[in-house]
Amino acid sequence: MKHYDAMLHVKGQSVFTADMREPAGTLHAAVFTSPFAYGKVISLDISSAETQPGVVRIITAEDIPGENQIGNIVMDEPLLAENTVHFTGEPVAVVLAETRCQACNALNFISMEVEELEAVIDPREAARLGELIVPPRTFSCGNTEKAIRKCAHVIRGTAETGGQEHLYLETQSALCVPGEGDALHITSSTQGPSFVQKIAAGVLGLPIHLVQVDVVRLGGAFGGKEDQATPWAVMTALGAHLTGRPVKLVLKRHEDLVNTGKRHPYSSDFTLGLDDCGKILVWEVDYYQNSGAVSDLSTAILERSLFHCTGSYFIPNVRATGYCCRTNLAPNTAFRGFGGPQAMFVMEAAIHKASVETGIPVDHIQKMNLMKPGERFPYGMEFPCDEIRSSWNLAEELAHTEKTRRNIRKFNSDSRYLKKGISMMPVCFGISFTSTFLNQASALVHVYTDGSVSISTGAVEMGQGVNSRIRQVAADVFSIPVKRTRVESTNTTRNANTSPTAASSAADMNGNAAQIACKEIRGRLLEVASGILDCKVENLHLKHSNVWNGEKATDLSWNQLVMKAYMNRTDLSSHAHYATPGIHFDKTTEKGRPFAYHVSGTAVTEVTVDCMLGTYRIDRVNVVHHGGSLLNPLLDRGQIEGALLQGIGWVTMEELAWDSRSGRLLADTLATYKVPDISFTPDEVNIHFAEGEKLVDGVGLNGSKAIGEPPFMYGIGAWFAILNAMRASSSEASPDYTAPMTPEKVLMTLTGGNSN
Ligand code: LUZ
Ligand code: MOS
């Protein structure tokens, strides 16, 4: 089973938004953004830019016919800044010109006077100033105050994780073509076509049905196009609405890096209480989330941090509080894991610190506290299976951890500058949008008279292969070759009110919707077959592109059946809706069953650190992953490899830095923002899929589990493996639990220097 886009990709035939053939008369947009992190706008002068060659129109906030509002959860985000600018890179004006060069050139002639205000970029500072987007939120269970008194060890500390640039290959892009009357057709590189549709309608003051949004595929997204594709698409809609001409906007890489939000940096305080054997009794944590200048998805991301505050461990007494801190950075946003990785890093840091302070080996503390079947998460949901412990045990076996540790000790005692390290990273990630209402999807299936099949769903193909999975499911229901099916572009006119392709749930939900629709058509077709063959419908089924009666193939082929059904005036189309069953959550008590299920696994990471240079190599990662009964092992493997490396990048070399005064992003080119490349890829990545929990019918997709996000968190193990190696060089290597662990930081820590 191949990823069906692979052939188009290697031939360069895949169409991305920027590749779309532009209709005659298309205008090109460029966006003037704030050069200031925070300030009152005194004046904005566009007059000289308007006279530049090719410029047709310049749009500012006052031209917006509807509401200047693109917020999705909290309504605090203007499309174009009005009286105040809140971050460097905030859109202020949109230039429309005949060519892209002319539009970009005109940006240089716009001038804005701003009375600068003091920018805040540190989340704790923002919290001190009372700059919270929403009131703090707390999840709790048991009684931490009482239980802490019984603890033999109380470990306190702080942990920090940095942001992360999505670095999707395709930058944010959109093309809007005006239609009849006020109708608009937007092609957008978005994960959430219905969001773009709704928000474009609101900004233009139009009913939603006048705006059609279409998505063919994205060149990667990773969460960066869940909310943040919207403004650019809406700008093209605004331009097309105001000029009556098509408008195209494709961000340059530098613009994309500077103007769009990242993974949220977190700064956290923790208290971990253990008994004298290392059993964890108490977990208290405060997350200071650097939300950026407006809310975007920050509140939902913080919520997921709270859900994952205990990582893969059972802890009876918990109090976790999160603060969405408003700062003068570009609004931080969804990124694979969605607040989960940030929370899990804090948990692992606390366990590591407990090991340092108590002398109990870190893997002993981890192992003895892993979640067991029947135990409950702080939010009340029961963990039904034993996949965390079983993946851990199997990972120890496959990586020969005992022998490997011996070898590492031997190596380290013989080697002066090169030191090896190892870590275990258990992962348990909840599957479903934490906002219950988003857990719905729809599909529209047509069977044409030649027997070919067309499927439309709300899922967006972004390289992850969701279309391949959906085609597999449809081909399976009809028992026809996959090549007889096609997944259409994601389009708001065919599938309405859809959730974004996010939360690892798109294949599960849209695949189930497609399956329901296909089964509906199959039922009708078998009724027709029973009339033709004069036999009971219960005995008939489809197999190998043919109708079968019990164990025997009949003379009726798939193609003939479809044609006969059509001549009989049978409906060969179906629309279906899927809503994830059995989930609910009560935000007043913060208890419920928010997830359809959990995905669990364990990674064992081995590294070598050059303690003279501070550089490191990831030697080997062994992963045991519980993926259910795999629908497409090749795609699953690809998702795990990609997520693992992306996770390793986050905790090792990917370092975002902002100028602390101006709030300007310093790592704003690929020369200064480093991501893992092929030569940094671990020498050996072994992925072992393990079967485990059997999902009930209609949960997961044909027994397979979601794959998109959970493996990202295996990468966190790299940070702890590097620390482990550093401590072999110097047991004084002070673990300050700050990610990323860049080579500079390794070197400075080992030489006692200051990494700043
Ligand atoms: N997006 C969202 C997500 O809106 N809600 C979620 O719970 C979520 N989880 C993971 C990734 N994206
Ligand atoms: Mo996401 S972080 O868009 O699933």
Coordinates of C-alpha atoms in Angstrom, one line a residue, residues 181-721:
G181 CA -22.8 38.4 -7.1
D182 CA -20.8 38.4 -3.9
A183 CA -19.8 34.8 -4.1
L184 CA -16.1 33.9 -3.5
H185 CA -14.0 30.8 -4.1
I186 CA -11.0 30.5 -1.9
T187 CA -8.2 28.0 -2.4
S188 CA -6.3 28.0 0.9
S189 CA -3.4 26.0 2.4
T190 CA -5.4 25.5 5.5
Q191 CA -6.0 22.6 7.9
G192 CA -9.4 24.1 8.6
P193 CA -11.4 25.0 5.5
S194 CA -14.6 25.6 7.5
F195 CA -12.7 28.0 9.8
V196 CA -11.5 30.0 6.8
Q197 CA -15.0 30.0 5.3
K198 CA -16.7 31.2 8.5
I199 CA -14.1 33.9 9.3
A200 CA -13.9 35.2 5.7
A201 CA -17.7 35.5 5.8
G202 CA -17.6 37.4 9.1
V203 CA -14.9 39.8 7.9
L204 CA -16.8 40.5 4.7
G205 CA -20.2 40.7 6.4
L206 CA -21.6 37.9 4.1
P207 CA -23.6 34.8 4.8
I208 CA -21.3 31.7 5.0
H209 CA -22.9 30.1 1.9
L210 CA -21.4 32.7 -0.4
V211 CA -17.9 31.6 0.5
Q212 CA -16.6 28.4 -0.8
V213 CA -13.2 27.1 0.4
D214 CA -11.3 24.4 -1.4
V215 CA -8.1 22.6 -0.4
V216 CA -6.3 20.2 -2.7
R217 CA -3.3 19.4 -0.4
L218 CA -0.8 21.1 1.8
G219 CA 2.9 20.9 1.8
G220 CA 3.0 20.1 5.5
A221 CA 1.3 21.9 8.3
F222 CA 2.0 20.2 11.7
G223 CA -0.6 22.5 13.4
G224 CA 0.8 25.7 11.9
K225 CA -2.1 25.9 9.5
E226 CA -4.9 24.9 11.9
D227 CA -5.7 28.5 12.7
Q228 CA -2.9 30.5 11.2
A229 CA -3.7 29.9 7.5
T230 CA -6.9 31.9 8.1
P231 CA -5.7 35.5 8.1
W232 CA -3.9 35.2 4.7
A233 CA -6.9 33.5 3.1
V234 CA -9.2 36.1 4.5
M235 CA -7.0 38.9 3.1
T236 CA -7.3 37.4 -0.4
A237 CA -11.1 37.2 0.1
L238 CA -11.2 40.8 1.2
G239 CA -9.1 41.9 -1.7
A240 CA -11.2 40.0 -4.2
H241 CA -14.4 41.3 -2.7
L242 CA -13.2 44.9 -2.8
T243 CA -11.7 44.8 -6.3
G244 CA -13.7 42.2 -8.1
R245 CA -10.5 40.6 -9.2
P246 CA -8.8 37.3 -8.2
V247 CA -6.2 37.8 -5.5
K248 CA -3.3 35.6 -4.7
L249 CA -1.1 35.7 -1.6
V250 CA 2.0 33.5 -1.0
L251 CA 4.2 34.3 2.0
K252 CA 7.9 34.3 1.4
R253 CA 9.8 32.1 3.8
H254 CA 11.2 35.0 5.8
E255 CA 7.7 36.5 6.2
D256 CA 6.3 33.2 7.2
L257 CA 9.0 32.7 9.9
V258 CA 8.5 36.2 11.3
N259 CA 4.7 36.7 11.0
T260 CA 3.3 33.4 12.2
G261 CA 3.2 31.9 15.6
K262 CA 5.1 28.9 16.8
R263 CA 4.8 26.1 19.4
H264 CA 4.2 27.7 22.8
P265 CA 7.3 28.1 25.0
Y266 CA 6.4 27.1 28.6
S267 CA 8.0 28.0 31.9
S268 CA 6.8 25.7 34.7
D269 CA 7.2 25.2 38.5
F270 CA 6.8 21.8 40.0
T271 CA 6.6 19.9 43.3
L272 CA 6.9 16.2 43.2
G273 CA 6.3 14.1 46.4
L274 CA 7.5 10.5 46.7
D275 CA 7.5 7.9 49.3
D276 CA 10.9 6.4 50.3
C277 CA 10.7 3.7 47.6
G278 CA 10.1 6.2 44.8
K279 CA 6.4 5.8 44.5
I280 CA 4.9 9.2 43.4
L281 CA 2.2 10.4 45.7
V282 CA 1.9 14.1 44.9
W283 CA 2.3 16.2 41.7
E284 CA 1.8 20.0 41.8
V285 CA 2.6 22.0 38.7
D286 CA 2.1 25.5 37.4
Y287 CA 2.4 26.1 33.6
Y288 CA 3.2 29.6 32.4
Q289 CA 2.4 29.4 28.7
N290 CA 3.8 32.1 26.4
S291 CA 0.6 32.6 24.4
G292 CA 1.8 35.5 22.3
A293 CA -0.2 38.6 21.6
V294 CA -3.7 37.1 21.0
S295 CA -5.4 34.0 22.1
D296 CA -5.4 31.9 18.8
L297 CA -5.7 28.3 20.1
S298 CA -3.8 29.0 23.3
T299 CA -6.6 28.1 25.7
A300 CA -7.2 24.8 24.0
I301 CA -3.5 24.0 24.0
L302 CA -3.2 24.8 27.7
E303 CA -6.2 22.5 28.3
R304 CA -4.3 19.7 26.7
S305 CA -1.3 20.4 28.8
L306 CA -3.5 20.0 31.9
F307 CA -4.9 16.7 30.5
H308 CA -1.3 15.4 30.0
C309 CA 0.1 16.9 33.3
T310 CA 1.0 13.4 34.7
G311 CA 2.4 12.0 31.5
S312 CA 2.3 8.2 31.5
Y313 CA 2.2 7.9 35.2
F314 CA -0.5 7.3 37.8
I315 CA -0.4 9.9 40.6
P316 CA -3.2 9.9 43.2
N317 CA -2.9 13.5 44.4
V318 CA -2.6 16.2 41.7
R319 CA -3.0 19.9 41.3
A320 CA -2.1 21.4 37.9
T321 CA -2.7 25.0 37.1
G322 CA -2.2 26.7 33.7
Y323 CA -1.8 30.4 32.8
C324 CA -2.2 31.7 29.3
C325 CA 0.2 34.6 29.4
R326 CA -0.3 37.4 26.9
T327 CA 3.1 38.6 25.5
N328 CA 4.1 40.7 22.6
L329 CA 5.1 37.8 20.3
A330 CA 3.3 36.5 17.2
P331 CA 0.4 34.4 18.5
N332 CA 1.7 31.0 19.4
T333 CA -0.4 28.2 18.0
A334 CA -1.1 24.5 17.5
F335 CA 1.9 22.3 16.9
R336 CA 2.0 18.5 16.8
G337 CA 1.2 17.4 20.4
F338 CA -0.7 20.6 21.2
G339 CA 0.6 21.3 24.7
G340 CA 1.1 17.7 25.5
P341 CA 4.8 17.6 24.9
Q342 CA 5.4 20.7 27.1
A343 CA 3.6 19.1 30.0
M344 CA 5.3 15.7 29.6
F345 CA 8.7 17.4 29.6
V346 CA 8.0 18.9 33.0
M347 CA 6.9 15.5 34.4
E348 CA 10.1 13.8 33.1
A349 CA 12.3 16.7 34.4
A350 CA 10.7 16.3 37.9
I351 CA 11.3 12.5 37.9
H352 CA 14.9 13.1 36.8
K353 CA 15.4 15.6 39.6
A354 CA 13.9 13.2 42.0
S355 CA 16.5 10.6 40.9
V356 CA 19.4 13.0 41.3
E357 CA 18.2 14.0 44.8
T358 CA 17.2 10.5 46.1
G359 CA 19.7 8.3 44.3
I360 CA 17.0 6.0 43.0
P361 CA 17.7 5.3 39.3
V362 CA 15.5 7.4 37.1
D363 CA 14.1 4.4 35.2
H364 CA 13.2 2.8 38.5
I365 CA 11.1 5.7 39.4
Q366 CA 9.6 5.9 36.0
K367 CA 8.8 2.2 35.8
M368 CA 7.2 1.8 39.2
N369 CA 4.8 4.7 38.6
L370 CA 3.6 3.8 35.0
M371 CA -0.2 3.8 34.7
K372 CA -1.8 0.4 35.2
P373 CA -5.2 -0.8 33.9
G374 CA -8.1 0.6 35.9
E375 CA -6.2 3.5 37.3
R376 CA -7.6 7.0 36.6
F377 CA -6.2 10.2 35.2
P378 CA -6.7 13.4 37.2
Y379 CA -9.6 14.2 34.8
G380 CA -11.5 11.1 35.9
M381 CA -11.0 8.9 32.9
E382 CA -10.0 5.3 33.5
F383 CA -7.0 3.9 31.7
P384 CA -8.4 0.7 30.3
C385 CA -5.4 -1.2 29.1
D386 CA -1.8 -2.1 30.0
E387 CA -0.2 -0.6 26.9
I388 CA 2.1 1.7 28.8
R389 CA 3.8 -1.0 30.9
S390 CA 3.8 -3.5 28.1
S391 CA 5.5 -1.2 25.7
W392 CA 8.0 -0.3 28.4
N393 CA 8.8 -3.9 29.1
L394 CA 9.0 -4.8 25.4
A395 CA 11.2 -1.8 24.8
E396 CA 13.6 -2.8 27.5
E397 CA 13.8 -6.3 25.9
L398 CA 14.2 -5.1 22.4
A399 CA 16.9 -2.5 23.3
H400 CA 18.6 -5.0 25.6
T401 CA 18.7 -2.1 28.1
E402 CA 20.5 -4.0 30.8
K403 CA 23.3 -5.0 28.5
T404 CA 23.3 -1.6 26.8
R405 CA 23.7 0.1 30.2
R406 CA 26.6 -2.1 31.0
N407 CA 28.3 -1.4 27.7
I408 CA 27.7 2.3 28.1
R409 CA 29.3 2.3 31.6
K410 CA 32.3 0.4 30.1
F411 CA 32.6 2.8 27.2
N412 CA 32.3 5.8 29.4
S413 CA 35.0 4.6 31.8
D414 CA 37.4 4.0 28.9
S415 CA 36.6 7.2 27.0
R416 CA 37.7 10.6 28.1
Y417 CA 35.8 13.0 25.8
L418 CA 33.2 10.9 24.2
K419 CA 30.4 9.9 26.6
K420 CA 27.3 7.8 25.9
G421 CA 23.9 8.1 27.5
I422 CA 20.6 6.4 27.4
S423 CA 17.0 7.3 28.4
M424 CA 13.5 5.7 28.5
M425 CA 10.6 7.8 27.4
P426 CA 7.1 6.4 27.9
V427 CA 4.3 8.2 26.1
C428 CA 0.5 8.2 26.6
F429 CA -1.5 10.6 24.5
G430 CA -5.3 11.1 24.5
I431 CA -7.1 10.9 21.1
S432 CA -10.0 13.3 20.4
F433 CA -10.3 17.0 20.3
T434 CA -10.6 18.1 23.9
S435 CA -13.4 20.4 22.8
T436 CA -16.0 17.6 22.4
F437 CA -18.1 19.3 19.7
L438 CA -15.2 19.2 17.3
N439 CA -15.2 15.4 17.2
Q440 CA -17.5 15.1 14.2
A441 CA -16.8 14.5 10.5
S442 CA -18.7 13.9 7.3
A443 CA -18.3 12.2 3.9
L444 CA -20.0 12.4 0.5
V445 CA -19.6 9.4 -1.7
H446 CA -20.6 9.0 -5.3
V447 CA -20.4 5.8 -7.4
Y448 CA -20.4 6.7 -11.1
T449 CA -22.0 4.5 -13.8
D450 CA -18.6 3.0 -14.8
G451 CA -18.1 1.8 -11.2
S452 CA -15.5 4.4 -10.3
V453 CA -15.9 6.0 -6.9
S454 CA -15.5 9.6 -5.7
I455 CA -15.1 10.4 -2.0
S456 CA -15.2 13.8 -0.4
T457 CA -14.6 14.3 3.3
G458 CA -13.5 17.1 5.7
A459 CA -10.0 15.7 6.0
V460 CA -7.1 17.7 4.5
E461 CA -4.2 15.9 2.9
M462 CA -1.0 17.4 4.2
G463 CA 1.4 14.7 3.4
Q464 CA 0.3 12.4 6.2
G465 CA -1.5 10.1 3.8
V466 CA -5.1 10.6 5.1
N467 CA -6.4 10.2 1.6
S468 CA -4.7 6.9 1.1
R469 CA -6.3 5.6 4.3
I470 CA -9.8 6.8 3.2
R471 CA -9.4 5.2 -0.2
Q472 CA -8.4 1.9 1.4
V473 CA -11.5 2.0 3.6
A474 CA -13.8 2.7 0.6
A475 CA -12.1 0.1 -1.6
D476 CA -12.5 -2.4 1.2
V477 CA -16.3 -1.8 1.6
F478 CA -16.9 -2.2 -2.1
S479 CA -14.2 -4.8 -2.5
I480 CA -12.7 -3.0 -5.6
P481 CA -9.1 -2.1 -6.3
V482 CA -8.0 1.1 -4.6
K483 CA -7.2 2.7 -8.0
R484 CA -11.0 2.7 -8.7
T485 CA -11.4 5.2 -5.9
R486 CA -10.5 8.8 -5.7
V487 CA -10.5 11.3 -2.9
E488 CA -11.6 14.8 -4.0
S489 CA -10.2 18.1 -2.8
T490 CA -11.6 19.2 0.6
N491 CA -14.4 21.5 -0.2
T492 CA -16.8 23.4 2.1
T493 CA -19.7 23.0 -0.4
R494 CA -19.4 19.2 -0.4
N495 CA -18.7 18.8 3.3
A496 CA -20.0 21.5 5.6
N497 CA -19.1 22.6 9.1
T498 CA -16.1 20.4 9.3
S499 CA -13.5 20.3 12.0
P500 CA -9.9 21.1 11.2
T501 CA -7.6 18.2 10.2
A502 CA -6.0 18.1 13.6
A503 CA -5.8 16.3 17.0
S504 CA -4.5 13.2 15.2
S505 CA -8.2 12.4 14.5
A506 CA -8.8 13.2 10.8
A507 CA -8.3 9.6 9.5
D508 CA -10.3 8.1 12.4
M509 CA -13.3 10.4 12.0
N510 CA -13.4 11.1 8.3
G511 CA -12.5 7.5 7.5
N512 CA -15.5 6.3 9.6
A513 CA -17.8 8.8 7.9
A514 CA -16.6 7.5 4.5
Q515 CA -17.1 4.0 5.6
I516 CA -20.7 4.6 6.8
A517 CA -21.5 6.3 3.4
C518 CA -20.0 3.5 1.4
K519 CA -21.8 0.9 3.4
E520 CA -25.1 2.7 2.8
I521 CA -24.5 2.5 -1.0
R522 CA -23.3 -1.1 -0.8
G523 CA -26.6 -2.0 1.0
R524 CA -28.6 -0.4 -1.8
L525 CA -26.5 -2.2 -4.4
L526 CA -26.9 -5.6 -2.8
E527 CA -30.7 -5.1 -2.7
V528 CA -30.6 -4.5 -6.5
A529 CA -28.4 -7.6 -6.9
S530 CA -30.8 -9.7 -4.9
G531 CA -33.6 -8.7 -7.3
I532 CA -31.4 -9.5 -10.4
L533 CA -30.1 -12.8 -9.1
D534 CA -33.3 -13.7 -7.3
C535 CA -31.6 -14.7 -4.1
K536 CA -31.7 -13.5 -0.5
V537 CA -29.8 -10.3 0.1
E538 CA -28.4 -11.7 3.4
N539 CA -26.4 -14.3 1.3
L540 CA -24.9 -11.7 -1.0
H541 CA -21.7 -9.8 -0.6
L542 CA -19.1 -8.0 -2.7
K543 CA -15.7 -9.6 -3.2
H544 CA -13.0 -9.1 -5.9
S545 CA -15.1 -6.6 -7.9
N546 CA -17.9 -9.1 -8.1
V547 CA -21.1 -10.1 -6.4
W548 CA -20.8 -13.3 -4.4
N549 CA -23.6 -15.6 -3.2
G550 CA -22.3 -17.3 -0.1
E551 CA -19.0 -19.0 -1.1
K552 CA -19.6 -18.6 -4.8
A553 CA -19.0 -15.9 -7.3
T554 CA -22.1 -14.9 -9.3
D555 CA -22.1 -13.7 -12.9
L556 CA -22.7 -10.2 -11.8
S557 CA -19.6 -8.0 -11.7
W558 CA -19.2 -4.7 -9.8
N559 CA -19.4 -2.7 -13.0
Q560 CA -22.6 -4.5 -14.2
L561 CA -24.2 -4.2 -10.8
V562 CA -23.6 -0.4 -10.7
M563 CA -24.9 0.1 -14.2
K564 CA -28.0 -2.0 -13.5
A565 CA -28.7 -0.2 -10.3
Y566 CA -28.4 3.1 -12.2
M567 CA -30.9 1.9 -14.9
N568 CA -33.2 0.9 -11.9
R569 CA -33.0 4.5 -10.7
T570 CA -31.1 3.7 -7.6
D571 CA -29.4 6.4 -5.7
L572 CA -25.6 5.8 -6.1
S573 CA -24.6 8.6 -3.8
S574 CA -24.5 8.9 0.0
H575 CA -23.7 11.5 2.6
A576 CA -22.8 10.3 6.1
H577 CA -21.9 11.9 9.4
Y578 CA -19.7 10.5 12.1
A579 CA -19.5 11.6 15.8
T580 CA -17.0 10.0 18.0
P581 CA -19.1 7.9 20.5
G582 CA -18.8 7.8 24.2
I583 CA -16.9 11.0 24.9
H584 CA -18.0 13.9 27.2
F585 CA -16.3 16.4 29.5
D586 CA -17.7 18.7 32.2
K587 CA -15.7 21.9 32.4
T588 CA -17.2 22.9 35.7
T589 CA -15.8 19.9 37.5
E590 CA -13.0 19.3 35.0
K591 CA -13.9 15.6 34.9
G592 CA -15.2 13.3 32.2
R593 CA -14.2 11.0 29.4
P594 CA -12.7 13.4 26.9
F595 CA -10.8 10.9 24.8
A596 CA -12.0 8.1 22.6
Y597 CA -8.9 6.2 23.6
H598 CA -5.2 6.7 24.4
V599 CA -2.1 5.9 22.2
S600 CA 0.8 4.5 24.2
G601 CA 4.4 3.5 23.6
T602 CA 7.9 3.7 24.8
A603 CA 11.2 5.0 23.2
V604 CA 14.7 4.0 24.3
T605 CA 17.2 6.6 23.1
E606 CA 21.0 6.2 23.0
V607 CA 23.4 9.1 22.3
T608 CA 27.0 9.9 22.2
V609 CA 28.2 13.4 23.3
D610 CA 31.5 14.9 22.5
C611 CA 32.3 16.7 25.7
M612 CA 35.1 18.7 24.2
L613 CA 32.9 20.2 21.5
G614 CA 29.4 19.9 23.0
T615 CA 28.2 18.2 19.9
Y616 CA 26.2 14.9 20.0
R617 CA 24.9 12.1 17.8
I618 CA 21.7 10.2 18.3
D619 CA 23.0 6.6 17.9
R620 CA 19.9 4.5 18.2
V621 CA 16.2 4.8 19.0
N622 CA 14.2 1.8 19.8
V623 CA 10.4 2.4 19.8
V624 CA 7.6 0.1 20.8
H625 CA 4.4 1.6 19.6
H626 CA 0.9 0.4 20.2
G627 CA -1.0 1.3 17.1
G628 CA -3.9 -1.1 17.2
S629 CA -4.3 -3.3 14.2
L630 CA -2.5 -1.2 11.6
L631 CA -4.4 -0.1 8.5
N632 CA -1.3 1.0 6.6
P633 CA 2.0 0.1 8.3
L634 CA 4.1 2.0 5.8
L635 CA 2.3 5.3 6.5
D636 CA 2.4 4.6 10.2
R637 CA 6.2 4.0 10.1
G638 CA 6.6 7.3 8.2
Q639 CA 4.6 9.2 10.7
I640 CA 6.6 7.7 13.6
E641 CA 10.0 8.4 12.0
G642 CA 9.0 12.0 11.1
A643 CA 7.4 12.8 14.5
L644 CA 10.3 11.3 16.4
L645 CA 12.9 13.4 14.5
Q646 CA 10.7 16.5 14.9
G647 CA 10.5 15.8 18.6
I648 CA 14.2 15.3 18.9
G649 CA 14.7 18.6 17.0
W650 CA 12.5 20.4 19.5
V651 CA 14.5 19.4 22.5
T652 CA 18.0 19.5 20.9
M653 CA 18.9 22.0 18.2
E654 CA 15.8 24.0 17.4
E655 CA 16.2 27.3 19.2
L656 CA 14.0 30.3 18.8
A657 CA 15.4 33.5 20.2
W658 CA 13.7 36.9 20.4
D659 CA 15.3 40.2 21.1
S660 CA 14.2 40.8 24.7
R661 CA 13.5 44.5 24.1
S662 CA 12.0 44.7 20.6
G663 CA 10.5 41.3 20.6
R664 CA 12.0 40.7 17.1
L665 CA 12.5 37.1 16.2
L666 CA 16.3 36.6 15.9
A667 CA 16.2 33.1 14.5
D668 CA 14.4 34.3 11.4
T669 CA 16.3 32.5 8.6
L670 CA 17.3 28.9 8.0
A671 CA 20.9 30.0 8.7
T672 CA 20.1 30.8 12.3
Y673 CA 17.2 28.3 12.9
K674 CA 18.6 24.8 12.7
V675 CA 16.4 21.8 12.2
P676 CA 17.5 18.1 12.1
D677 CA 18.6 17.0 8.6
I678 CA 19.4 13.7 7.2
S679 CA 22.9 13.6 8.6
F680 CA 21.5 14.3 12.1
T681 CA 19.0 11.5 11.8
P682 CA 19.7 8.7 14.2
D683 CA 21.9 6.0 12.7
E684 CA 19.4 3.3 13.8
V685 CA 15.7 3.7 14.3
N686 CA 13.9 0.5 15.1
I687 CA 10.1 0.7 15.3
H688 CA 8.2 -2.2 16.7
F689 CA 4.5 -2.2 16.5
A690 CA 2.7 -4.0 19.2
E691 CA -0.9 -5.1 19.3
G692 CA -2.8 -4.5 22.5
E693 CA -6.1 -2.9 23.3
K694 CA -9.0 -3.9 21.0
L695 CA -11.0 -0.8 20.2
V696 CA -14.8 -1.2 20.1
D697 CA -16.4 -0.9 16.6
G698 CA -16.7 2.6 15.4
V699 CA -13.8 3.9 17.5
G700 CA -10.4 4.2 15.7
L701 CA -10.5 3.3 12.0
N702 CA -11.0 -0.5 11.4
G703 CA -9.2 -1.2 14.7
S704 CA -6.2 1.1 13.9
K705 CA -5.3 3.9 16.2
A706 CA -4.4 7.5 15.5
I707 CA -0.7 8.1 14.6
G708 CA -0.1 11.8 13.9
E709 CA 0.9 13.3 17.2
P710 CA 1.8 10.6 19.8
P711 CA 5.2 9.7 18.4
F712 CA 6.4 13.3 18.6
M713 CA 6.9 12.9 22.3
Y714 CA 9.3 9.9 21.9
G715 CA 11.7 12.6 20.9
I716 CA 11.8 14.1 24.4
G717 CA 13.9 11.1 25.4
A718 CA 16.9 12.6 23.5
W719 CA 17.1 15.5 25.9
F720 CA 17.4 13.1 28.9
A721 CA 19.8 10.7 27.1

